[in-house]
Coordinates of C-alpha atoms in Angstrom, one line a residue:
M1 CA -64.6 47.8 -49.1
A2 CA -62.4 44.8 -48.2
K3 CA -62.4 45.9 -44.6
K4 CA -66.2 46.1 -44.5
K5 CA -66.5 42.6 -45.9
F6 CA -64.1 41.3 -43.3
E7 CA -66.0 42.9 -40.5
G8 CA -69.2 41.4 -41.8
L9 CA -67.9 37.9 -41.3
R10 CA -68.0 38.4 -37.5
V11 CA -71.0 39.1 -35.3
K12 CA -70.3 41.6 -32.5
K13 CA -71.1 40.0 -29.1
S14 CA -73.3 41.9 -26.6
K15 CA -71.8 43.4 -23.5
G16 CA -73.6 40.7 -21.4
V17 CA -72.0 37.8 -23.3
I18 CA -68.6 39.5 -23.1
A19 CA -69.1 39.9 -19.3
V20 CA -70.0 36.2 -18.9
Y21 CA -66.9 35.2 -20.9
I22 CA -64.6 37.4 -18.8
I23 CA -66.0 36.3 -15.4
L24 CA -66.0 32.6 -16.3
N25 CA -62.5 32.7 -17.8
F26 CA -61.2 34.5 -14.7
I27 CA -62.7 31.9 -12.4
V28 CA -61.3 29.0 -14.5
I29 CA -57.8 30.6 -14.6
A30 CA -57.9 31.2 -10.8
T31 CA -59.0 27.6 -10.3
L32 CA -56.2 26.4 -12.6
V33 CA -53.6 28.3 -10.5
D34 CA -55.0 27.0 -7.3
Q35 CA -55.0 23.4 -8.5
F36 CA -51.5 23.7 -9.8
R37 CA -50.4 25.1 -6.4
I38 CA -51.7 22.0 -4.6
G39 CA -50.3 19.7 -7.2
N40 CA -53.6 18.3 -8.7
Y41 CA -52.5 18.1 -12.3
H42 CA -55.6 16.2 -13.4
N43 CA -57.7 19.2 -12.4
V44 CA -55.2 21.5 -14.1
F45 CA -55.9 19.6 -17.3
M46 CA -59.6 20.0 -16.7
C47 CA -59.2 23.7 -16.4
V48 CA -57.1 23.9 -19.6
L49 CA -59.8 21.8 -21.4
T50 CA -62.5 24.1 -20.2
L51 CA -60.7 27.2 -21.5
M52 CA -60.4 25.4 -24.9
L53 CA -64.1 24.4 -24.9
F54 CA -65.0 28.0 -24.3
N55 CA -63.8 28.8 -27.8
I56 CA -66.4 26.5 -29.5
P57 CA -68.9 29.3 -30.1
N58 CA -66.1 31.5 -31.7
I59 CA -65.0 28.6 -33.9
V60 CA -68.5 28.0 -35.1
D61 CA -68.9 31.7 -35.8
R62 CA -65.6 32.2 -37.7
K63 CA -65.0 28.9 -39.4
L64 CA -68.6 27.7 -40.2
N65 CA -70.1 31.1 -40.8
I66 CA -73.0 30.3 -38.4
T67 CA -74.4 32.9 -36.0
L68 CA -75.2 31.6 -32.5
P69 CA -78.0 33.4 -30.8
T70 CA -76.9 35.1 -27.6
A71 CA -79.1 32.9 -25.3
M72 CA -77.7 29.7 -26.8
E73 CA -74.1 30.9 -26.6
V74 CA -74.5 31.8 -23.0
V75 CA -76.1 28.5 -22.2
I76 CA -73.3 26.6 -23.9
I77 CA -70.5 28.3 -22.0
L78 CA -72.4 28.0 -18.7
F79 CA -73.0 24.3 -19.4
I80 CA -69.3 23.7 -20.0
F81 CA -68.4 25.6 -16.8
A82 CA -71.1 23.8 -14.8
A83 CA -70.0 20.4 -16.0
E84 CA -66.2 20.7 -15.9
I85 CA -65.4 23.2 -13.1
L86 CA -68.4 22.9 -10.8
G87 CA -69.3 19.3 -11.5
E88 CA -65.9 17.7 -11.7
I89 CA -63.5 19.9 -9.8
R90 CA -65.9 21.3 -7.1
S91 CA -67.7 17.9 -6.8
F92 CA -71.2 19.3 -7.5
Y93 CA -72.0 15.9 -9.1
T94 CA -71.9 14.2 -5.7
M95 CA -72.5 17.2 -3.4
V96 CA -75.5 18.8 -5.1
S97 CA -78.6 16.6 -5.6
G98 CA -79.8 16.6 -9.2
W99 CA -76.8 18.4 -10.7
D100 CA -76.0 15.6 -13.1
T101 CA -79.7 15.2 -14.0
M102 CA -80.0 18.9 -14.7
L103 CA -76.9 18.9 -17.0
H104 CA -78.1 15.9 -18.9
T105 CA -81.5 17.5 -19.5
V106 CA -79.8 20.7 -20.8
N107 CA -77.5 18.6 -22.9
G108 CA -80.4 16.9 -24.5
F109 CA -82.0 20.3 -25.3
L110 CA -78.7 21.7 -26.8
M111 CA -77.9 18.6 -28.9
A112 CA -81.5 18.7 -30.3
A113 CA -80.9 22.3 -31.2
I114 CA -77.6 21.5 -33.0
G115 CA -79.2 18.6 -34.9
F116 CA -82.2 20.8 -35.8
T117 CA -79.9 23.6 -37.0
M118 CA -77.9 21.3 -39.3
I119 CA -81.0 19.9 -41.0
D120 CA -82.8 23.2 -41.1
I121 CA -79.8 24.9 -42.7
L122 CA -79.6 22.2 -45.4
N123 CA -83.3 22.5 -45.8
N124 CA -83.1 26.2 -46.7
H125 CA -79.7 26.4 -48.3
P126 CA -80.0 27.1 -52.1
R127 CA -77.4 24.4 -52.9
F128 CA -78.9 21.7 -50.7
H129 CA -82.6 22.5 -50.7
I130 CA -84.4 19.2 -49.9
N131 CA -87.7 20.5 -48.5
M132 CA -88.2 18.2 -45.5
S133 CA -91.4 18.5 -43.4
P134 CA -91.4 20.2 -40.0
F135 CA -92.2 16.9 -38.3
F136 CA -89.3 15.1 -40.0
V137 CA -86.8 17.9 -39.1
S138 CA -87.9 17.8 -35.5
F139 CA -87.8 14.0 -35.5
V140 CA -84.2 14.0 -36.8
S141 CA -83.1 16.6 -34.2
F142 CA -84.6 14.4 -31.5
C143 CA -82.8 11.3 -32.8
F144 CA -79.5 13.2 -33.2
S145 CA -79.7 14.3 -29.6
M146 CA -80.4 10.8 -28.4
T147 CA -77.6 9.4 -30.4
I148 CA -75.1 11.9 -28.8
G149 CA -76.5 10.9 -25.4
V150 CA -76.0 7.2 -26.1
V151 CA -72.5 7.7 -27.4
W152 CA -71.7 9.7 -24.2
E153 CA -73.0 6.9 -22.0
F154 CA -70.8 4.5 -24.0
F155 CA -67.8 6.7 -23.2
E156 CA -68.7 6.8 -19.5
F157 CA -69.0 3.0 -19.4
G158 CA -65.7 2.6 -21.2
M159 CA -63.9 4.9 -18.7
D160 CA -65.4 3.1 -15.7
Y161 CA -64.7 -0.3 -17.1
F162 CA -61.1 0.2 -18.2
F163 CA -59.9 3.0 -15.8
L164 CA -62.3 2.7 -12.8
T165 CA -63.3 6.3 -12.9
D166 CA -67.0 6.0 -11.8
M167 CA -68.3 8.4 -14.4
Q168 CA -71.5 6.4 -14.2
K169 CA -72.4 7.4 -10.7
D170 CA -73.6 4.5 -8.5
F171 CA -76.9 4.3 -6.5
W172 CA -77.8 2.6 -3.2
V173 CA -80.8 0.3 -3.6
T174 CA -82.6 -1.8 -1.1
S175 CA -84.0 -4.4 -3.5
F176 CA -83.0 -6.2 -6.7
S177 CA -83.5 -9.4 -8.7
S178 CA -81.0 -11.4 -10.7
V179 CA -80.8 -14.7 -12.5
A180 CA -77.0 -14.8 -12.1
I181 CA -77.4 -15.9 -8.4
N182 CA -79.9 -18.6 -9.1
P183 CA -78.2 -21.8 -8.0
S184 CA -80.3 -23.9 -10.4
G185 CA -78.9 -22.0 -13.4
L186 CA -82.5 -21.5 -14.7
N187 CA -83.7 -18.2 -16.2
E188 CA -85.7 -17.3 -13.1
P189 CA -84.6 -14.3 -11.0
I190 CA -83.8 -14.5 -7.3
M191 CA -85.3 -11.5 -5.5
F192 CA -83.8 -9.6 -2.6
K193 CA -85.9 -7.1 -0.8
D194 CA -85.5 -4.8 2.3
I195 CA -81.7 -5.1 2.1
T196 CA -80.1 -3.7 5.3
E197 CA -76.5 -4.6 4.8
M198 CA -73.9 -5.4 2.1
T199 CA -70.5 -6.8 3.0
I200 CA -67.5 -6.6 0.7
T201 CA -64.2 -8.4 1.3
G202 CA -61.2 -7.1 -0.7
L203 CA -58.8 -4.2 -1.2
R204 CA -60.3 -0.8 -0.5
N205 CA -57.8 1.9 -1.6
G206 CA -55.1 -0.7 -1.3
V207 CA -56.1 -1.9 2.2
E208 CA -57.4 -5.4 2.5
G209 CA -60.4 -6.0 4.8
T210 CA -64.1 -6.7 5.1
Y211 CA -66.3 -3.6 4.8
S212 CA -70.0 -3.3 5.5
Y213 CA -72.5 -0.9 3.8
P214 CA -76.2 -0.1 4.5
A215 CA -77.6 -1.3 1.1
F216 CA -76.8 -2.9 -2.2
L217 CA -74.7 -0.8 -4.6
D218 CA -76.1 -0.5 -8.2
L219 CA -73.1 0.0 -10.5
G220 CA -74.2 2.6 -12.9
V221 CA -77.3 1.1 -14.5
I222 CA -79.8 3.4 -12.8
D223 CA -77.6 6.4 -13.5
T224 CA -77.3 5.5 -17.2
M225 CA -81.0 5.0 -17.7
K226 CA -81.8 8.2 -15.7
D227 CA -79.4 10.2 -17.9
L228 CA -80.9 8.9 -21.1
L229 CA -84.4 9.6 -19.8
V230 CA -83.8 13.2 -19.0
N231 CA -81.8 13.6 -22.2
S232 CA -84.9 12.5 -24.1
I233 CA -87.0 15.0 -22.2
G234 CA -84.7 17.9 -23.1
A235 CA -84.5 16.7 -26.7
L236 CA -88.3 16.4 -26.9
V237 CA -88.9 19.9 -25.5
F238 CA -86.7 21.4 -28.2
S239 CA -88.1 19.2 -31.0
V240 CA -91.5 20.5 -30.2
I241 CA -90.3 24.1 -30.1
G242 CA -88.4 23.5 -33.4
F243 CA -91.6 22.0 -35.0
F244 CA -93.6 25.2 -34.4
Y245 CA -90.6 27.3 -35.4
I246 CA -90.7 25.8 -38.9
K247 CA -94.5 25.9 -39.0
N248 CA -94.5 29.6 -38.2
R249 CA -91.2 30.5 -39.7
G250 CA -89.3 33.1 -37.7
K251 CA -92.3 34.0 -35.5
S252 CA -91.3 32.0 -32.4
K253 CA -89.2 34.2 -30.1
I254 CA -88.3 31.3 -27.8
A255 CA -86.9 29.1 -30.7
G256 CA -85.2 32.1 -32.3
R257 CA -83.0 32.4 -29.1
F258 CA -81.7 28.9 -29.5
I259 CA -81.5 28.2 -33.3
P260 CA -78.3 29.2 -35.0
Q261 CA -78.5 30.8 -38.4
F262 CA -76.4 30.4 -41.5
R263 CA -75.0 33.8 -42.2
K264 CA -75.4 35.0 -45.8
D265 CA -72.6 37.6 -46.1
K266 CA -72.5 39.8 -49.1

């Protein structure tokens, strides 16, 4: 009897999920060995971090007694792999157009799902039944996702400002306006258009000189606003799905694939 109860606390993973775990873990370990061989210990740390993050679904399952749908579990581990291994180590963020945008959209969707799940579980748990409306639950999930997105942008800004990491990727622009360069000191922007060259005098990778570039470099503002915009799109998509999931409880196949459930073990 005790054995059956113990087994009931864990949900067996499908063969497809197990295969995804095995393949991705093999790739990460191979990457770790390769990066250690060439002496890139920063990337070695990223690989170790990735292997640790792969355990998040198992921790949620075992410690919080929450069952993750197969689709959501696969998306989570693929997201971690795409962000850390492909994005950071294999430079997909800079080499593949739209890679960062795609990941921030998926992140908005996943964070909305997590926020939705927390509220929905409380809404239906016998100890915390608070009977919130479908619209309010969806709205809270959207706000939760946007809050996580903003906190992450704070983190990126902090890393760039204090450690010069350029997590907020920069964009070349050919026009801008600014009151900072107005010689009169008035609150009237000076506009530059059709910029064809930007010259920088200083140290580049420790070498002093004057360097010319084909346009003006925006330092992270466009990237931050773009990330928050696509995050809101992903969050909004899930919030709408979650709204109809509650309205038609359990009938939405799409929502059911991404909404974790609190397991009621006997």
